[in-house]
């Protein structure tokens, strides 16, 4: 069976997922496109998938009987209604992060999906599909004993003036919030944010770097350095310290060069390259599950927990206090992986 | 357009390529299967592609008007006739190595393709599609100046008793013979083989390790260690020394672990894992070109040169001498890439 | 001039420094020994330096006109009086850490030395003499811009039952307290201690691991993981994140081995090996300065600051609070390096 | 006992050894100096050791009853007569390489020492004292089984016009010739030299790079790349491949820096820094043995074997042939280590 996919939102990521489905992956094809700017949708249609239908209204795309499954790649504020519409239609839906712009919105999606009684939503936390994190999870599960601490870093070469202090949580830490829960099979109970001296390469609206301290239910202590004007590259670090040993996320593959009195590897500078392969894998997972009428991978619940945790981290940024995090009981629908 | 593919030979690699085309890659589907053991073909049909037709005779598969392009995955001795049949039918054909079991056979394929006037054949030298080698080629082309030397190694954990001394060339070195020509954009002019003390882990019919010394037209000196009972893992090393610097093939990605008084990375032990991603990429390249009615990547000419070079290396094994290698003029058909 | 040295305390470290002065280093010889157990002093005399005089009372050793300079290697509680005696005698004195068991005691030494008007005391903070830390300081001073954060770890394979929670500060963190001030040319303004889940390899009296968070005057944020039952080895990590780049303390030199399906380096398990070369260098520095009648390197002031900082860290362990650290004005005597 | 040392030749290395004995090492002092240019000797006397006596004739220095042991640091052609004079006087003598400028000269020294009946000569092959090579030897002896192959490289950033093709053997490979014999506990039986394309950074009188292939009695095959205008730094590589695993000489300790889109370590560019610590260790070994009236470490025999092997390598450079190497029986005096 070939899964017929409708793509909502044809900006950079929507266009890229369309290309992926049409030209790279087996098992699906894009049959419908929509965008708040219909000309944008038509441009993607013309360039990548002439046989697709362009819908003026995304609600109609979701409802179309030509569409088996939906990709939500539109602007964040529209994610909630489109995901709810897909659930209402009983169609698998892949939603780029954030699942919703508020925890309450994410909660509404969780409730709708629980009421429907089957998983339909996959959230675009692509790091869970990265080969390095998958190798790390395998080692954490089998080699290093109970995890005790995590030392992580999320560094960008630079960010524009529009990137303000809370975005360090919502746009940057959000990835660690999800992937560390998954790596540790654990949840957060508190957050604290500490501000080092500001780099001279930051701007007025951004305290950069930041150090986020998280504590989990099982007692793991996590420190994540967020440093988005680090100058030297895009660099993701993750070290898990366990009772029996210590494991590190691999560096991206690079050529070791001896030249100019240096032993040197090029570092990535563009974040888009770092997890590019994982987009293929996450969508392949979505397609395979959608062919069975369901969804796997990062769930609505994961999106909801990420929203609650982010809110606590932003409160910790503002208050300077240790902010407790508490979650409602997880619905049984989300008990499997 | 979806390329309709016929697969000849449904052993391990034929089955795997079938799975790849059906379940992983976009743009093609398997419509026909054959094997000298028709039951084997039917087993793959049943497990992976029920809608495909099983042909008793591979010649009929090649000729079928349901088949746009052919994969030759049968035993080595049958490659030449099937590839010649595909060329006669004007169909793109992907042929696992070797292209032919003799240089004369490979030459016949080259002549047929030249007579046809368009490239139709891609040989399964998958290393050219490996991400590490591609990064290395990019660095060799831009960063290290003119190449002067190559230090390479091809090590296997162990080989069975059936692996005899000449197989170190035909089955093992063959990959370096092709990929180093491609990396250096060069050809070989002589070969010498030197035999170190034999490891106690070898057997009577195999001189292991061996050191092969190759010289190229441009004067590059290459040494390749072949050590197929090295005990510790499957390990491919390649270092290019240029006038301005030196570059190394990356190690496969691995988790660095601190445990048991060791800083340690697991090494691969199974050769099948080492280049597994490159099979996807080489077939995607084949499918894309086949959709245009042609072939790209490693050519018949590359297969022919590999055959001539292998023969010289085996002669060097036997004689202990420096054996000259000479090639006829390359047909213009193969001038691009 | 050959510096004539008296060694107080002939336990493991006193014996080792005696061997070092006699058999390794130029410029000094041991002429006097004392120990609270005179038999121990005589054993060292017999084994290493028969020509030395054994004193019953260490005060007499300090006062002897045969002695130009003093090494205090006795038990911690006795350091203060012996150092004060050496200052009173105007003799250079090398004192193993701690300089005194209380900040008040260290302060008395600082005052005595300031009153004397010339530096006479070197404290045994050997890491400042380690080749790796020296290379790191050079890079921090010239390559990475203003330091913003430090991520450090101090891990031991295991500790005995006698090692209790506060010793993580007094015996373990004490080295980072000194060496990070020196690396950063900075002082601490607050301390916080966070306790992850306890490793199952710890014992009742020890919360292990611990995470110590320090803040400096210049705004640098430091996190130091202390994990003294980490099982895998003795491991000292130090990463400095600056405005322009990031630098790491080198790993100790080790042979990279490919064996048993692992790419592996042996890790140190015995802390005594980690900084063994730096003991030679620190004593050479002491001897060279003593020949000029003075002292260089880690000073009384550094010992005093370490004592105050340690006290704050222990208070932070006990209270769970962020504990402020304030220092009196540094006497001008200590303004140079 | 303090060993009283006479230094012959007060150029760069003689001055440096004088400083080492006076200011760094325990157990010896320089009491006599000589140089073919007496003003040079007097300059070293004035700068480093005013109490030493300057001899007009080095023969008188050797004969002086104030001198217990001799360092020969003069120009190569004078080594043989001074070493023979020291043997005649029964005095331990440390001789910088080469032991003699011809194999016949080295043989005369061996015979004189054998006739004397006790080891008196240490040759300045300092790599045996390098911490990295010592760690490598320990691993080769215990971890990797029987050695089968060695892959080595000796690279310099650049050399002056005066450096001609044979110097690649006499001045460069000479270190590998000695240290590989010692690492493998083996001797050479043949040599071959292969010339890759010449780097554009070489000059008319120098074929650069070169690849030297050595074979040992035990059947080990060694390849050593010599590349003395490699541009990027001074780089010494050594990999030993054994029946059970593979070990590498460690890289010199360096700070890993993330900066300018590079993960980078500085490489050494000045060969004098690479083995600087090993000079201290080799002289400490000489002093300790000289105090007992004998010598240890690299022997006259080792110097003689290095001379014979070098001659064969130069012949291999000139002839392009595989040149056999044969040695007389080793005198029993040299049977220990
Ligand atoms: Mg995504
Ligand atoms: Mg293939
Ligand atoms: Mg000390
Ligand atoms: Mg030397």
Coordinates of N, CA, C and O in Angstrom, one line a residue, chain C residues 152-256:
Chain C
X152 N 34.1 20.6 34.6 CA 35.3 19.8 35.1 C 34.7 18.5 35.8 O 33.6 18.4 36.1
X153 N 35.6 17.5 35.9 CA 35.3 16.3 36.6 C 36.5 15.8 37.3 O 37.6 15.9 36.8
X154 N 36.3 15.2 38.5 CA 37.3 14.6 39.3 C 36.8 13.2 39.7 O 35.9 13.2 40.5
X155 N 37.3 12.2 39.0 CA 36.7 10.9 39.3 C 37.8 9.9 39.8 O 38.9 9.9 39.3
X156 N 37.4 9.2 40.8 CA 38.3 8.1 41.3 C 37.7 6.8 41.1 O 36.4 6.7 41.2
X157 N 38.4 5.7 41.0 CA 37.9 4.4 40.8 C 37.1 4.0 42.0 O 35.9 3.6 41.9
X158 N 37.6 4.2 43.2 CA 36.9 3.9 44.4 C 37.6 4.6 45.6 O 38.7 4.9 45.5
X159 N 36.8 4.7 46.7 CA 37.4 5.2 47.9 C 37.1 4.3 49.1 O 36.1 3.6 49.0
X160 N 37.9 4.3 50.2 CA 37.5 3.5 51.3 C 36.4 4.0 52.1 O 35.9 5.1 51.9
X161 N 35.9 3.2 53.1 CA 34.8 3.6 54.0 C 35.1 4.8 54.8 O 34.2 5.6 55.2
X162 N 36.4 5.1 55.0 CA 36.7 6.3 55.8 C 36.5 7.6 55.1 O 36.6 8.6 55.7
X163 N 36.3 7.5 53.8 CA 36.1 8.7 53.0 C 34.6 9.1 53.1 O 33.7 8.5 52.6
X164 N 34.4 10.3 53.8 CA 33.0 10.7 54.1 C 32.7 11.9 53.2 O 33.6 12.6 52.6
X165 N 31.4 12.3 53.2 CA 30.9 13.4 52.2 C 31.8 14.6 52.2 O 32.1 15.1 51.1
X166 N 32.2 15.2 53.4 CA 33.0 16.5 53.3 C 34.4 16.3 52.7 O 34.9 17.3 52.2
X167 N 34.9 15.1 52.7 CA 36.2 14.8 52.1 C 36.2 15.0 50.6 O 37.2 15.3 50.0
X168 N 35.0 14.9 50.0 CA 34.9 15.3 48.6 C 35.3 16.7 48.3 O 35.8 17.0 47.2
X169 N 35.2 17.6 49.3 CA 35.7 18.9 49.2 C 37.1 19.0 49.7 O 38.0 19.4 48.9
X170 N 37.4 18.6 50.9 CA 38.7 18.8 51.5 C 39.8 18.1 50.8 O 41.0 18.5 50.7
X171 N 39.5 16.9 50.3 CA 40.6 16.0 49.7 C 40.6 15.9 48.2 O 41.6 15.6 47.6
X172 N 39.4 16.2 47.7 CA 39.2 16.0 46.2 C 39.1 17.3 45.5 O 39.9 17.7 44.7
X173 N 38.0 18.0 45.8 CA 37.7 19.3 45.1 C 38.8 20.3 45.3 O 39.0 21.2 44.5
X174 N 39.5 20.2 46.4 CA 40.6 21.2 46.8 C 41.5 21.4 45.6 O 42.0 22.6 45.4
X175 N 41.8 20.4 44.8 CA 42.7 20.6 43.7 C 42.1 21.4 42.6 O 42.8 22.3 42.0
X176 N 40.8 21.2 42.3 CA 40.1 22.0 41.3 C 40.0 23.5 41.9 O 40.1 24.4 41.1
X177 N 39.7 23.6 43.2 CA 39.6 24.9 43.7 C 40.8 25.8 43.4 O 40.7 26.9 43.0
X178 N 42.0 25.2 43.7 CA 43.2 25.9 43.4 C 43.5 26.1 41.9 O 43.8 27.2 41.4
X179 N 43.4 25.0 41.2 CA 44.0 25.1 39.8 C 43.0 25.9 38.9 O 43.5 26.5 38.0
X180 N 41.7 25.9 39.2 CA 40.8 26.7 38.4 C 41.0 28.2 38.6 O 40.9 29.0 37.7
X181 N 41.2 28.6 39.9 CA 41.5 30.0 40.2 C 42.8 30.4 39.4 O 42.8 31.6 38.9
X182 N 43.7 29.5 39.4 CA 45.0 29.9 38.7 C 44.8 29.9 37.2 O 45.2 30.8 36.5
X183 N 44.0 28.9 36.6 CA 43.8 28.9 35.2 C 43.0 30.2 34.8 O 43.3 30.7 33.7
X184 N 42.0 30.6 35.6 CA 41.2 31.7 35.2 C 41.7 33.0 35.7 O 41.1 34.1 35.3
X185 N 42.6 33.0 36.6 CA 43.1 34.3 37.3 C 41.9 35.0 37.8 O 41.6 36.1 37.5
X186 N 41.2 34.3 38.8 CA 39.9 34.8 39.2 C 39.7 34.3 40.7 O 40.5 33.5 41.2
X187 N 38.6 34.7 41.3 CA 38.3 34.2 42.6 C 36.8 33.8 42.7 O 36.0 34.3 41.9
X188 N 36.4 33.0 43.7 CA 35.0 32.5 43.8 C 34.2 33.5 44.6 O 34.6 34.1 45.5
X189 N 32.9 33.6 44.2 CA 31.9 34.4 44.9 C 30.8 33.6 45.5 O 30.1 34.1 46.4
X190 N 30.5 32.4 45.0 CA 29.5 31.6 45.6 C 29.7 30.1 45.2 O 30.4 29.8 44.3
X191 N 29.1 29.3 46.1 CA 29.2 27.8 45.9 C 27.8 27.2 46.1 O 27.1 27.6 47.0
X192 N 27.5 26.1 45.3 CA 26.3 25.4 45.5 C 26.6 23.9 45.3 O 27.5 23.6 44.4
X193 N 26.0 23.0 46.0 CA 26.3 21.6 45.8 C 25.0 20.8 45.6 O 24.0 21.0 46.3
X194 N 25.0 20.0 44.5 CA 23.8 19.3 44.2 C 24.1 17.8 44.2 O 25.2 17.4 43.8
X195 N 23.2 17.0 44.7 CA 23.5 15.6 44.9 C 22.6 14.7 43.9 O 21.4 14.6 44.1
X196 N 23.2 14.2 42.9 CA 22.5 13.2 42.1 C 22.2 11.9 42.9 O 22.7 11.8 44.0
X197 N 21.4 11.1 42.3 CA 21.2 9.8 42.8 C 22.5 9.1 43.2 O 23.5 9.3 42.5
X198 N 22.5 8.5 44.3 CA 23.8 7.9 44.8 C 24.1 6.6 44.1 O 23.3 5.8 43.9
X199 N 25.4 6.5 43.7 CA 25.8 5.2 43.1 C 25.7 4.0 44.1 O 26.0 4.2 45.3
X200 N 25.3 2.9 43.6 CA 25.2 1.7 44.4 C 26.6 1.3 44.9 O 26.7 0.5 45.8
X201 N 27.7 1.8 44.4 CA 29.0 1.5 44.8 C 29.5 2.4 45.9 O 30.7 2.2 46.3
X202 N 28.7 3.3 46.4 CA 29.1 4.1 47.5 C 28.8 3.4 48.9 O 28.3 2.3 48.9
X203 N 29.1 4.1 50.0 CA 28.8 3.5 51.3 C 27.9 4.5 52.1 O 27.7 5.7 51.6
X204 N 27.5 4.1 53.2 CA 26.5 4.9 54.0 C 27.0 6.4 54.3 O 26.2 7.3 54.3
X205 N 28.3 6.6 54.5 CA 28.7 7.9 55.0 C 29.1 8.8 53.8 O 29.6 9.9 54.1
X206 N 28.8 8.4 52.6 CA 29.3 9.2 51.4 C 28.2 9.4 50.4 O 27.7 8.4 49.8
X207 N 27.8 10.6 50.2 CA 26.9 10.9 49.0 C 27.8 11.0 47.8 O 28.6 12.0 47.7
X208 N 27.7 10.1 46.9 CA 28.6 10.0 45.7 C 27.8 9.6 44.5 O 27.0 8.6 44.6
X209 N 27.8 10.4 43.5 CA 28.6 11.6 43.1 C 28.0 12.8 43.7 O 26.9 12.8 44.3
X210 N 28.7 13.9 43.5 CA 28.2 15.3 43.8 C 28.5 16.2 42.6 O 29.5 15.9 41.9
X211 N 27.8 17.3 42.5 CA 28.0 18.3 41.5 C 28.2 19.6 42.2 O 27.3 20.1 42.9
X212 N 29.4 20.2 42.1 CA 29.6 21.5 42.8 C 29.6 22.6 41.7 O 30.2 22.5 40.7
X213 N 28.8 23.6 42.0 CA 28.6 24.8 41.1 C 29.3 26.0 41.7 O 28.9 26.4 42.8
X214 N 30.3 26.5 41.1 CA 31.0 27.7 41.6 C 30.8 28.9 40.6 O 30.7 28.7 39.4
X215 N 30.7 30.0 41.2 CA 30.6 31.3 40.4 C 31.8 32.1 40.8 O 32.2 32.2 42.0
X216 N 32.4 32.8 39.8 CA 33.6 33.6 40.1 C 33.2 35.1 40.0 O 32.2 35.5 39.5
X217 N 34.2 35.9 40.5 CA 34.0 37.4 40.4 C 33.8 37.9 39.0 O 33.0 38.8 38.8
X218 N 34.5 37.3 38.1 CA 34.3 37.7 36.7 C 33.0 37.1 36.0 O 32.8 37.4 34.8
X219 N 32.3 36.3 36.8 CA 31.0 35.8 36.2 C 31.2 34.4 35.6 O 30.2 33.9 35.0
X220 N 32.3 33.8 35.7 CA 32.5 32.5 35.1 C 31.7 31.5 36.0 O 31.6 31.6 37.2
X221 N 31.0 30.6 35.3 CA 30.2 29.5 36.0 C 30.9 28.2 35.8 O 31.3 27.8 34.7
X222 N 31.2 27.5 36.9 CA 32.0 26.3 36.9 C 31.1 25.2 37.5 O 30.5 25.3 38.5
X223 N 31.1 24.1 36.8 CA 30.5 22.9 37.4 C 31.6 21.8 37.4 O 32.3 21.5 36.5
X224 N 31.7 21.2 38.6 CA 32.7 20.1 38.8 C 32.0 18.9 39.3 O 31.3 18.9 40.4
X225 N 32.0 17.8 38.5 CA 31.5 16.6 39.0 C 32.6 15.9 39.8 O 33.7 15.7 39.4
X226 N 32.2 15.5 41.1 CA 33.0 14.7 41.9 C 32.4 13.3 42.0 O 31.3 13.2 42.4
X227 N 33.1 12.3 41.6 CA 32.6 11.0 41.5 C 33.7 10.0 41.9 O 34.5 9.7 41.1
X228 N 33.7 9.6 43.2 CA 34.9 8.9 43.7 C 34.8 7.4 43.8 O 35.7 6.7 44.3
X229 N 33.6 6.9 43.3 CA 33.5 5.5 43.1 C 33.0 5.2 41.7 O 32.1 4.4 41.4
X230 N 33.7 5.8 40.7 CA 33.2 5.7 39.3 C 33.5 4.4 38.7 O 33.1 4.1 37.6
X231 N 34.4 3.6 39.3 CA 34.7 2.2 38.9 C 35.7 2.1 37.8 O 36.4 1.2 37.8
X232 N 35.7 3.1 36.9 CA 36.4 2.8 35.6 C 37.9 3.3 35.7 O 38.7 2.9 34.8
X233 N 38.2 4.2 36.6 CA 39.5 4.7 36.6 C 39.7 6.1 37.3 O 38.7 6.6 37.9
X234 N 40.9 6.6 37.3 CA 41.1 7.9 37.9 C 41.1 8.9 36.7 O 41.9 8.7 35.8
X235 N 40.2 9.8 36.7 CA 40.0 10.6 35.5 C 39.7 12.0 35.8 O 38.8 12.4 36.6
X236 N 40.6 12.9 35.3 CA 40.5 14.3 35.6 C 40.2 15.0 34.3 O 40.9 14.9 33.3
X237 N 39.1 15.7 34.2 CA 38.6 16.4 33.0 C 38.5 17.9 33.3 O 38.1 18.3 34.4
X238 N 38.8 18.7 32.3 CA 38.7 20.1 32.5 C 38.5 20.8 31.1 O 39.3 20.7 30.3
X239 N 37.3 21.4 30.9 CA 37.0 22.1 29.7 C 36.7 23.5 30.0 O 35.8 23.8 30.8
X240 N 37.4 24.4 29.3 CA 37.1 25.8 29.5 C 36.4 26.4 28.2 O 37.0 26.2 27.1
X241 N 35.3 27.0 28.4 CA 34.5 27.5 27.3 C 34.7 29.1 27.3 O 34.4 29.7 28.3
X242 N 35.3 29.6 26.2 CA 35.5 31.0 26.2 C 34.7 31.7 25.1 O 34.0 31.0 24.3
X243 N 34.8 33.0 25.0 CA 34.0 33.7 24.0 C 34.4 33.4 22.6 O 33.6 33.5 21.6
X244 N 35.6 32.9 22.3 CA 36.1 32.6 21.0 C 36.3 31.2 20.7 O 36.6 30.8 19.5
X245 N 36.3 30.3 21.7 CA 36.5 28.9 21.5 C 36.6 28.2 22.8 O 36.3 28.7 23.9
X246 N 36.9 26.9 22.7 CA 36.8 26.0 23.8 C 38.0 25.1 23.8 O 38.4 24.5 22.8
X247 N 38.5 24.9 25.0 CA 39.8 24.1 25.1 C 39.6 23.0 26.2 O 39.0 23.3 27.2
X248 N 40.2 21.9 26.0 CA 40.2 20.8 26.9 C 41.6 20.4 27.4 O 42.5 20.4 26.7
X249 N 41.6 20.1 28.7 CA 42.8 19.5 29.3 C 43.1 18.2 28.5 O 42.2 17.4 28.2
X250 N 44.4 17.9 28.1 CA 44.7 16.7 27.4 C 44.5 15.4 28.3 O 44.6 15.5 29.5
X251 N 44.1 14.4 27.6 CA 44.1 13.1 28.3 C 45.6 12.7 28.5 O 46.5 13.0 27.7
X252 N 45.9 11.9 29.6 CA 47.2 11.4 29.7 C 47.6 10.5 28.5 O 46.8 9.9 27.9
X253 N 48.9 10.6 28.2 CA 49.3 9.8 27.0 C 49.1 8.3 27.2 O 49.3 7.8 28.3
X254 N 48.6 7.7 26.1 CA 48.4 6.3 26.2 C 48.5 5.6 24.9 O 48.3 6.3 23.8
X255 N 48.8 4.3 24.8 CA 48.9 3.6 23.6 C 47.5 3.3 23.1 O 46.7 2.7 23.9
X256 N 47.2 3.6 21.9 CA 45.9 3.2 21.3 C 46.1 1.8 20.7 O 47.0 1.5 19.9

